CSV table of C-alpha atoms in Angstrom, one decimal:
chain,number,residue,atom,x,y,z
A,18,UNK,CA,105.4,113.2,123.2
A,19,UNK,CA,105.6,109.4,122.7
A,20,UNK,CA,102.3,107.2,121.0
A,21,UNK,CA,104.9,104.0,121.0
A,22,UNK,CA,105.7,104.2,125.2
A,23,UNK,CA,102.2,105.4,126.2
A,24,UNK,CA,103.9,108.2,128.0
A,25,UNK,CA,101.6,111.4,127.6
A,26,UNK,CA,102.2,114.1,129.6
A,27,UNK,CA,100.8,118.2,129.7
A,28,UNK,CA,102.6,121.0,130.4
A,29,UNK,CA,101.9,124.4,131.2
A,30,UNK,CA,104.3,127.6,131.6
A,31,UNK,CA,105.5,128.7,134.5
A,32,UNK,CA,108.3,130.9,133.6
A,33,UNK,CA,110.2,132.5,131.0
A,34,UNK,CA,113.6,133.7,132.8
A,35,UNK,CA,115.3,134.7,129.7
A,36,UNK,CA,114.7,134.9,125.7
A,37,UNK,CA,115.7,131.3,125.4
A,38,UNK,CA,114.5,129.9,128.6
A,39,UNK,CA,111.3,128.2,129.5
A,40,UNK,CA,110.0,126.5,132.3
A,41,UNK,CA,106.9,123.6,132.3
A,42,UNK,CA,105.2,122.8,135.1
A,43,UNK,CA,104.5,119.4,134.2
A,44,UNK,CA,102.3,116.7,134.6
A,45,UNK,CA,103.2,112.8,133.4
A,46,UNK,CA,101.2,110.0,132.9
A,47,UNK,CA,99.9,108.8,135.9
A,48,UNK,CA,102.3,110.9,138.3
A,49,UNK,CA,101.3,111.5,141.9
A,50,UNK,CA,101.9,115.0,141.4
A,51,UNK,CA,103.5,118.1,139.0
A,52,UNK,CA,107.2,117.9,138.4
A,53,UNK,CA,109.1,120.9,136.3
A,54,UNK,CA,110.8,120.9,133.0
A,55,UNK,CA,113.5,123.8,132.0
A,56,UNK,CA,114.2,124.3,128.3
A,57,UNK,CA,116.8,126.3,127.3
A,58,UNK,CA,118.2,127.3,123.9
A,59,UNK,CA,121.8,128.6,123.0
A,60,UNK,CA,123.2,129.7,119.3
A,61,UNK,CA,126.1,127.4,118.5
A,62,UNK,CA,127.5,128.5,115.3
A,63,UNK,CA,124.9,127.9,112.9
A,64,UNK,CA,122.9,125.5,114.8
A,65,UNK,CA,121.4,125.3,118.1
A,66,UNK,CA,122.0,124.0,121.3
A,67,UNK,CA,119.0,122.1,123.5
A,68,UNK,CA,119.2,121.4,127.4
A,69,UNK,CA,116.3,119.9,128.6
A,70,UNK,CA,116.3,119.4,132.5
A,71,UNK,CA,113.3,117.5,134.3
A,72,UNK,CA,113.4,117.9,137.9
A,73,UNK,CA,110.7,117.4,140.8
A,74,UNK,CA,110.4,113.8,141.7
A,75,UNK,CA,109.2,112.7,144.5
A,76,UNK,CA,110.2,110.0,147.0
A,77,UNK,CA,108.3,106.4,146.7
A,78,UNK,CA,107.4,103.8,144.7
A,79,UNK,CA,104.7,106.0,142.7
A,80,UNK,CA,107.5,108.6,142.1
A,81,UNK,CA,110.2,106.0,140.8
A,82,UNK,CA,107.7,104.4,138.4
A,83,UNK,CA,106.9,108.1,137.1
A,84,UNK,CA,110.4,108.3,136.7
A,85,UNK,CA,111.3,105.6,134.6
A,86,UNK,CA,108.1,106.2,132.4
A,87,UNK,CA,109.6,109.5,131.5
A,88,UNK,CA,113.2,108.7,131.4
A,89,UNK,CA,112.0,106.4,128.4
A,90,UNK,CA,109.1,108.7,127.0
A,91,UNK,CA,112.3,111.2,126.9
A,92,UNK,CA,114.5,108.7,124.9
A,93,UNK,CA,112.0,107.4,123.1
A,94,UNK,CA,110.7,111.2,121.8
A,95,UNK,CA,114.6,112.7,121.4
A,96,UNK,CA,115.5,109.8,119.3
A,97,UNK,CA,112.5,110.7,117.1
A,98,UNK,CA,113.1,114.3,117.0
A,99,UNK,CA,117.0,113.7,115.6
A,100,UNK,CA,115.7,111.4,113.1
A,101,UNK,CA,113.0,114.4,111.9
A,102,UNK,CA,116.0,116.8,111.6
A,103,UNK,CA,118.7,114.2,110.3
A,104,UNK,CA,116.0,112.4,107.8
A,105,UNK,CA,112.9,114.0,108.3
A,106,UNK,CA,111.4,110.6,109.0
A,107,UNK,CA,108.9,110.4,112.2
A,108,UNK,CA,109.7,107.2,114.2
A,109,UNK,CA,106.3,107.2,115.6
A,110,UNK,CA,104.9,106.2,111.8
A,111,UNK,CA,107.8,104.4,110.7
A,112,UNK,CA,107.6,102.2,113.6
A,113,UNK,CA,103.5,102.0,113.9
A,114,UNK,CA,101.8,98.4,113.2
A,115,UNK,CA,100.1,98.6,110.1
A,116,UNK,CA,97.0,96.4,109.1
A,117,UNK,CA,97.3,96.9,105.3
A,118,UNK,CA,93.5,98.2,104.9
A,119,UNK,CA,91.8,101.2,103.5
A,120,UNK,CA,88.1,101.6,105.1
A,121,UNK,CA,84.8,102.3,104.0
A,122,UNK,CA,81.3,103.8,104.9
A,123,UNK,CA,79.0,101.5,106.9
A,124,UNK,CA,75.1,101.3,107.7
A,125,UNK,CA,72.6,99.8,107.4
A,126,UNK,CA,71.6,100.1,104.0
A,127,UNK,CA,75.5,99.0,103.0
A,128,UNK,CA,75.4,96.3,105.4
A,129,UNK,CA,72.2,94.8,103.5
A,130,UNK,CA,73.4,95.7,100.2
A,131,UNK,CA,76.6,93.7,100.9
A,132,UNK,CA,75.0,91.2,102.8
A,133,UNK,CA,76.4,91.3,106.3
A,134,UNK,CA,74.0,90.4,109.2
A,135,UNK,CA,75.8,93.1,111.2
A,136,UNK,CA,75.5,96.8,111.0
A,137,UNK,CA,78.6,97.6,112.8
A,138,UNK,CA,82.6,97.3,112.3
A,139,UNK,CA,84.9,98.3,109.9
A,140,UNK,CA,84.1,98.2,106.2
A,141,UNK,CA,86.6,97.7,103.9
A,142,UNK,CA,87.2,99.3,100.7
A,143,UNK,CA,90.5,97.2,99.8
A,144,UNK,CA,93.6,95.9,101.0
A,145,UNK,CA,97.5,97.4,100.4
A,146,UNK,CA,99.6,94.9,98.2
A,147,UNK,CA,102.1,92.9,100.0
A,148,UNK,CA,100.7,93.6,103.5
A,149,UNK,CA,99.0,91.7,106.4
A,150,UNK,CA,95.2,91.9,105.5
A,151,UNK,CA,96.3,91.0,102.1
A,152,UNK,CA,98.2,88.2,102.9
A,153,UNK,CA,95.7,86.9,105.6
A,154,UNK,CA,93.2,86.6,102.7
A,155,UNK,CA,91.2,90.1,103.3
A,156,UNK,CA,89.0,92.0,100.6
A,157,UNK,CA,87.0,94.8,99.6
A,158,UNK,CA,83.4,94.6,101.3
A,159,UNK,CA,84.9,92.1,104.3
A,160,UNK,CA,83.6,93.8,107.8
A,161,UNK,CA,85.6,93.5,110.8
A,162,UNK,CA,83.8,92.9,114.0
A,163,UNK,CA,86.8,91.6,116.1
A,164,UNK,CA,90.4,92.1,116.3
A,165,UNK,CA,93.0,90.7,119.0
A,166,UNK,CA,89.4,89.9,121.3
A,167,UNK,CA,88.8,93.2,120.9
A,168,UNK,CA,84.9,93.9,119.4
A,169,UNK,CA,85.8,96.5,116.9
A,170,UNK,CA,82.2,98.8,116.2
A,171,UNK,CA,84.1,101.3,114.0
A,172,UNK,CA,87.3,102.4,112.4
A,173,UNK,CA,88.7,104.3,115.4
A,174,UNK,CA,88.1,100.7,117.7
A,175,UNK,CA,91.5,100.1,115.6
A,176,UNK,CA,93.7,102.4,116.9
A,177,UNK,CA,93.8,101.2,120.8
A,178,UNK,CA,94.5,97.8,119.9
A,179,UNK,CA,97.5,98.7,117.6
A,180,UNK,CA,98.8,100.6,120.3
A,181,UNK,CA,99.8,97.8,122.3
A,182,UNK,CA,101.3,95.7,119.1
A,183,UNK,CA,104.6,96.2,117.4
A,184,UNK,CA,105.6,95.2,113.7
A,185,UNK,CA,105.8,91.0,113.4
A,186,UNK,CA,103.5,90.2,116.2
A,187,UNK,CA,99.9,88.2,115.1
A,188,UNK,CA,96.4,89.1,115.6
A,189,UNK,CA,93.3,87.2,115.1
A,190,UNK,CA,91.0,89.0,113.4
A,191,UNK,CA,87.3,87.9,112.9
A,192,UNK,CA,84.9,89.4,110.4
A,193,UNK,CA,82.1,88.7,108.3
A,194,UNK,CA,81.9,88.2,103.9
A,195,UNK,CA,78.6,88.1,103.3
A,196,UNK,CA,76.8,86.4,105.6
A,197,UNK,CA,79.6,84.0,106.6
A,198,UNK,CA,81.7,85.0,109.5
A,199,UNK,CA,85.3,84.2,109.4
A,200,UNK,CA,88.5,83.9,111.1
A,201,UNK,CA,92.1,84.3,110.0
A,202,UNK,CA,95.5,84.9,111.9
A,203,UNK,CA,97.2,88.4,110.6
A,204,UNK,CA,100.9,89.3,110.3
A,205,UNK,CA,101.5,93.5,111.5
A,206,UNK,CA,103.5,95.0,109.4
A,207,UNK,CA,105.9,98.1,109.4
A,208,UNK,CA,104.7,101.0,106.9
A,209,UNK,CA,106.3,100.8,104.2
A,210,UNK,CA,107.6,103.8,103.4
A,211,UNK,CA,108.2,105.5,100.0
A,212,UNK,CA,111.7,106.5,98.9
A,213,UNK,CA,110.7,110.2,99.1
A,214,UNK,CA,112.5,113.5,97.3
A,215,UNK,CA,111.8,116.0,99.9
A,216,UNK,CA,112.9,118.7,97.7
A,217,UNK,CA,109.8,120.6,97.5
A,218,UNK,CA,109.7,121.8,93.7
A,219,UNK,CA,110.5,117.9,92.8
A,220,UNK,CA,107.8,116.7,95.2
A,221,UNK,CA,105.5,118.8,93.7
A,222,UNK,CA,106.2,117.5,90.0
A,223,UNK,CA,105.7,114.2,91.3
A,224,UNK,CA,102.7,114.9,92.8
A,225,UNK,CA,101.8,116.8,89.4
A,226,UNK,CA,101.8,113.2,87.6
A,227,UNK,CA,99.8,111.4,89.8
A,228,UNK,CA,97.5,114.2,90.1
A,229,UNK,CA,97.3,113.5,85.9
A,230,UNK,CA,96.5,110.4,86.2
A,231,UNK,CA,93.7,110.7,88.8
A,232,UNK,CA,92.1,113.1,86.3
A,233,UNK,CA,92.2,111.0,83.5
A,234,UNK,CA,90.6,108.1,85.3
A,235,UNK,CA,88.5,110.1,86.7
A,236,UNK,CA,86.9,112.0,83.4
A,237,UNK,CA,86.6,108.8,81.8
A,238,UNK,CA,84.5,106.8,84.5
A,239,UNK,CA,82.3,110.1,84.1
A,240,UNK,CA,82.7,110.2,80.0
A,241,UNK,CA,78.8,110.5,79.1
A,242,UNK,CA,77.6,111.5,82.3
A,243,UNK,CA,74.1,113.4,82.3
A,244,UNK,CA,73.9,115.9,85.1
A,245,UNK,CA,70.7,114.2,86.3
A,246,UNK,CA,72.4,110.8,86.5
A,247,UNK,CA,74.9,112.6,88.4
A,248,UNK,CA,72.4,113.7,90.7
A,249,UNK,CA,71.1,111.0,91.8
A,250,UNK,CA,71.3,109.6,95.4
A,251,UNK,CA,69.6,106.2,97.5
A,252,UNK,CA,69.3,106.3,101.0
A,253,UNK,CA,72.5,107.8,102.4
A,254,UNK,CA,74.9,106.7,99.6
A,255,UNK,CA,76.9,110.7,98.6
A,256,UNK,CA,75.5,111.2,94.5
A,257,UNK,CA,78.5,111.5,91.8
A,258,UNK,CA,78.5,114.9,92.5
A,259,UNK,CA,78.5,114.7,96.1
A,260,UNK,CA,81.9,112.4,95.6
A,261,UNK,CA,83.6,115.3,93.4
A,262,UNK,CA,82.7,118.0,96.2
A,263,UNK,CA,84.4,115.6,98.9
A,264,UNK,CA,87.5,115.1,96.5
A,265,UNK,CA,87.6,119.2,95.6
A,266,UNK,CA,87.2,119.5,99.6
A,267,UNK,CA,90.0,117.5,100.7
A,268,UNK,CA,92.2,118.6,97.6
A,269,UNK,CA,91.6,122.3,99.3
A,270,UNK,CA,92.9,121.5,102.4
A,271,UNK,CA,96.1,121.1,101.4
A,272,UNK,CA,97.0,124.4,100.7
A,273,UNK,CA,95.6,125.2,104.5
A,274,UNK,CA,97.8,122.2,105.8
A,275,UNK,CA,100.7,123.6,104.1
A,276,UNK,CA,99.9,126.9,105.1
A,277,UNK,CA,99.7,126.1,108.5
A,278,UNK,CA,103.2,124.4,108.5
A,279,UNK,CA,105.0,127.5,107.4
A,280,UNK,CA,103.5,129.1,109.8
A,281,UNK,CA,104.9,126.5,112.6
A,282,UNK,CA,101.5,125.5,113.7
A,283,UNK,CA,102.3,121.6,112.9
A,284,UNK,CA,99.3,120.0,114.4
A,285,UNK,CA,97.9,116.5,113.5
A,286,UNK,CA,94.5,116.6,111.3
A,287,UNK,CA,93.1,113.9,108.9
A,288,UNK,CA,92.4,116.7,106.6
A,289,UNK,CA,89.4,117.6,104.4
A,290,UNK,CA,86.8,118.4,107.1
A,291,UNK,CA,84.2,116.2,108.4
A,292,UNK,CA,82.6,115.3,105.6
A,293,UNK,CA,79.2,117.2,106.4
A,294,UNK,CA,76.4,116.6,103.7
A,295,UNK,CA,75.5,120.1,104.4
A,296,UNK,CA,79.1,121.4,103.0
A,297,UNK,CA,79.0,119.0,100.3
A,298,UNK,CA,76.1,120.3,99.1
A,299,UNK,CA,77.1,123.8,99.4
A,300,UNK,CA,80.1,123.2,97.0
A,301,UNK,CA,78.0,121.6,94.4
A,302,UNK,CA,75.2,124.6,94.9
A,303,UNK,CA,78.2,127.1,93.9
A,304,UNK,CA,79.9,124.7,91.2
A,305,UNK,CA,76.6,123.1,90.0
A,306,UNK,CA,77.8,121.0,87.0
A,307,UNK,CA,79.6,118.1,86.8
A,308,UNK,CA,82.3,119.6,84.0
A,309,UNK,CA,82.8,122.4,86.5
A,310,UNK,CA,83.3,120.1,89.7
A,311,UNK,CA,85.8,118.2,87.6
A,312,UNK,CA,87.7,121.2,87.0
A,313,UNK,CA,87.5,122.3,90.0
A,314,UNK,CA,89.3,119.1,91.6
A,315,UNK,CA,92.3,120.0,88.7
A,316,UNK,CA,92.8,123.6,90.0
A,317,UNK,CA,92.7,122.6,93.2
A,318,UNK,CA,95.4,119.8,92.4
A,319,UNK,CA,97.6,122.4,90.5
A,320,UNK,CA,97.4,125.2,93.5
A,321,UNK,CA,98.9,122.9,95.9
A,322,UNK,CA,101.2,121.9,93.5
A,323,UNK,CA,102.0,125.6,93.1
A,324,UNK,CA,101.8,126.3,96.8
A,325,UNK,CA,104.6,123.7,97.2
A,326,UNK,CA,106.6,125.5,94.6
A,327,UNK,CA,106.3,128.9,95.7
A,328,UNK,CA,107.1,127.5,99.4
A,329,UNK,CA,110.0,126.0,98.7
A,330,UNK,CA,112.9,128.3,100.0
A,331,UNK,CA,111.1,127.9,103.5
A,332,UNK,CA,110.1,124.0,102.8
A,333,UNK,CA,113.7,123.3,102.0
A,334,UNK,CA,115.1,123.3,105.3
A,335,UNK,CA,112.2,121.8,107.2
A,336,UNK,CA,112.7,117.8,106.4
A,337,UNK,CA,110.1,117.0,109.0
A,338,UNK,CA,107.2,118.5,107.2
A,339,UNK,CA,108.3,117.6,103.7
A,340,UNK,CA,108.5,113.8,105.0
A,341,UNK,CA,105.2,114.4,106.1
A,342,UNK,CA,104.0,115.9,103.4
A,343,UNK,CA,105.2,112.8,101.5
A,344,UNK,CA,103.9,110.2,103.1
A,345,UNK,CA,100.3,112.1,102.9
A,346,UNK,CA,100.3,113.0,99.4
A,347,UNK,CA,102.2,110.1,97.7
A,348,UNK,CA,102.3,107.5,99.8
A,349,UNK,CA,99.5,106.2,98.0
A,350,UNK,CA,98.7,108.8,95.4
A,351,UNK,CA,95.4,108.7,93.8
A,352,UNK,CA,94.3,105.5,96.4
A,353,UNK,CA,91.9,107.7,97.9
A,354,UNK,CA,90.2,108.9,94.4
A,355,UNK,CA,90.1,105.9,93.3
A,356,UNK,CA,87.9,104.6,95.7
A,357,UNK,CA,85.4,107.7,95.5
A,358,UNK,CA,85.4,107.1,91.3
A,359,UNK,CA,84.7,103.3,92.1
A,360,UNK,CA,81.5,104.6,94.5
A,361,UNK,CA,80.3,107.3,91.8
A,362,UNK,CA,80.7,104.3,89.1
A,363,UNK,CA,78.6,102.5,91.5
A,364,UNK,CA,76.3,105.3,91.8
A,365,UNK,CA,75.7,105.2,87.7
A,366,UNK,CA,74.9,101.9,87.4
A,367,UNK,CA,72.3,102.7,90.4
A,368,UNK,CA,71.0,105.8,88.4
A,369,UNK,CA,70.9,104.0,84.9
A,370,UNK,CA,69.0,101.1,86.4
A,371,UNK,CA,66.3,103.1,88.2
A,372,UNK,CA,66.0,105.3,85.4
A,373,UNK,CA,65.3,101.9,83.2
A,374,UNK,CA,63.0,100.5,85.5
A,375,UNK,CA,60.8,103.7,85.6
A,376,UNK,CA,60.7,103.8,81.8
A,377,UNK,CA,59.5,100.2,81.7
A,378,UNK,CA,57.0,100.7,84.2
C-alpha cells in the first residue's frame, strides 16, 4: 500500500458479513503476528462512504513498533488515494526520486563495442533535460557500476537504492566512459510531471500528434531501406526489423492495458512483454516486410487512439487511470522510439559496411 514508508503488508479474506463489508486477516511488515482489518462501504448521496478499522494489536514492544508502521503506511496510502480521486495524481510517482536516465541493452559485445572494460551495470541510452544525470555531466553510452556504495550490476540494482532517497538529497555515482571510470556527485530530482488533459478523447488527439511524428522520423531513417539490409543482425544486437516488431509489440499492449483498466484489474506492468527473440521473430514471420511492419506500428498507434475514444464515457470519471495513462504515454512521447530508430540506424550503417566489405573482398 505504501513504496515511500516501506510498509507492505498481505491480506487475505476472512469474512464478508454484509454486501459492503469485508474483513482482512492481515499481516504487516515485520509484525509478530496477524491483526484484522474491516472495510465497510455506505451510499452517501452520490458518493461513498469508507470506514476502515484495523484492530488486533498485540501487547510489547514488537506490537507498538507494528503499530506505528501502519498508522503511517495508513496515512501515507489514504493521502495518496484522495489525491488519485481529487487529481488523479499518484503520490507514490510524484514523490519518487528520479535519476533523469533512460537505459540501454548491455553485454559483452556492447561493452567492447563501446569500450568499457566491464560487462555489467546500467547502460545508458540518454539523459532527460534539466535533470540530475544531466546536470551531473551524464551521457549516452556512460555505464553505471556504483551508485550511493551500492555496486549496481543491472537496471533493477536502481530501484532499492532509490527507495531509501527522497527528492534533493545527493548520491555519488561512479561509472565508466570508455575505458575511464569516473565519479560525479548527483542531485535526485522529483518527476516532473506533464500538465496533463485527462479528458480521454483530448488525450487521445494528443497522443495522435506525437504518434505523427514518431512515424515520420521513423519512415525517413528507413527511406531506402532494402529488406536484406533490414535483415541483418551481429551477435545479439535486434535487426531493423526486429526493432519494428518490439515497437508494434509494445504499441499492442496498450489496448490490453486499457482494456484491463476498464475492467478494474489496475495492476502494475512495464508493458510490451519481455522482449523474447522468439516473439519478435514471430511478428516479423507474419508481417515479413519492412513497409508492412511500419504500418503495422501506425494501426496499432491509431487503435489505441481509438480505444481511448470509444472508452471515454467510462474513462471520464476514473482520473486515476487517465493520469496514469498520461504519464505512460506522453510523458515522454516518442522517447522510447526514438531510441529503437537510433539502434536500427545503427544497425544500417552495420549492414551497409559489411555488405561493402564483402564486395571488396
Amino acid at each position: 500500500l505504501s513504496w515511500d514508508t516501506g510498509w507492505y503488508a498481505s491480506g487475505t479474506v476472512v469474512t464478508m458479513e454484509k454486501p459492503n463489508r469485508v474483513t482482512l486477516e492481515w499481516r504487516g511488515k515485520d509484525a509478530p503476528g496477524a491483526t484484522q482489518v474491516a472495510v465497510t462501504l455506505e451510499p452517501a448521496g452520490e458518493s461513498t462512504h469508507v470506514q476502515i478499522i484495523h484492530s488486533g494489536f498485540g501487547e510489547g514492544e514488537q506490537w507498538d513498533a507494528s503499530r506505528e508502521l501502519s498508522a503511517g503506511g495508513w496515512e501515507t496510502g489514504l493521502e495518496n488515494l484522495e489525491s488519485i480521486f481529487d487529481t488523479g495524481a499518484d503520490l507514490r510517482v510524484t514523490r519518487r526520486p528520479m535519476l533523469g536516465i533512460m537505459g540501454n541493452d548491455f553485454n559483452e559485445e556492447i561493452a567492447a563495442s563501446i569500450g568499457v572494460p566491464v560487462t555489467e551495470g546500467t547502460r545508458l541510452a540518454d539523459v532527460v533535460e534539466g535533470m540530475g544525470a544531466e546536470k551531473a555531466g551524464l551521457q549516452g553510452d556512460d555505464v553505471i557500476v556504483e551508485m550511493d556504495g551500492v555496486s549496481i550490476r543491472t537496471w533493477e540494482d536502481l530501484g532499492p537504492v532509490l527507495q531509501n532517497r527522497q527528492a534533493g538529497d545527493v548520491v555519488t555515482v561512479v561509472f565508466y566512459r570508455g575505458e575511464e571510470k569516473q565519479e560525479v556527485e548527483m542531485e535526485l530530482m522529483g518527476r516532473p510531471i506533464p500538465d496533463l488533459d485527462l479528458d480521454p478523447v483530448a488525450f487521445a488527439q494528443s497522443y495522435r500528434e506525437a504518434s505523427a511524428l514518431v512515424m515520420e522520423e521513423l519512415r525517413e531513417a528507413l527511406d531506402g531501406v532494402s529488406e536484406s539490409e533490414a535483415e541483418f543482425t551481429e551477435g545479439d544486437g535486434w535487426s531493423v526489423k526486429e526493432n519494428l516488431a518490439h515497437l508494434a509489440v509494445v504499441e499492442e499492449w496498450n489496448l490490453f492495458t486499457i482494456t484491463e483498466l476498464l475492467s478494474d484489474n489496475e495492476w502494475q506492468s512495464a508493458g510490451g512483454g519481455e522482449n523474447r527473440r522468439e516473439q519478435l521473430r514471430a511478428v516479423v514471420r507474419t508481417t515479413p516486410t519492412v513497409e508492412q511492419l511500419v504500418e503495422r506500428i501506425a494501426k496499432a498507434n491509431e487503435e489505441t487512439c481509438s480505444m481511448l475514444e470509444e472508452s471515454a464515457p467510462v474513462l471520464s470519471a476514473r482520473k486515476g487511470v487517465m493520469w496514469r495513462l498520461g504519464t505512460n504515454m506522453l510523458h515522454f512521447p516518442g522517447g522510447h522510439d526514438r531510441d529503437h530508430i537510433q539502434q536500427m540506424t545503427r544497425e544500417l550503417e552495420m549492414a551497409r559496411a559489411a555488405a561493402g566489405e564483402k564486395a571488396a573482398a
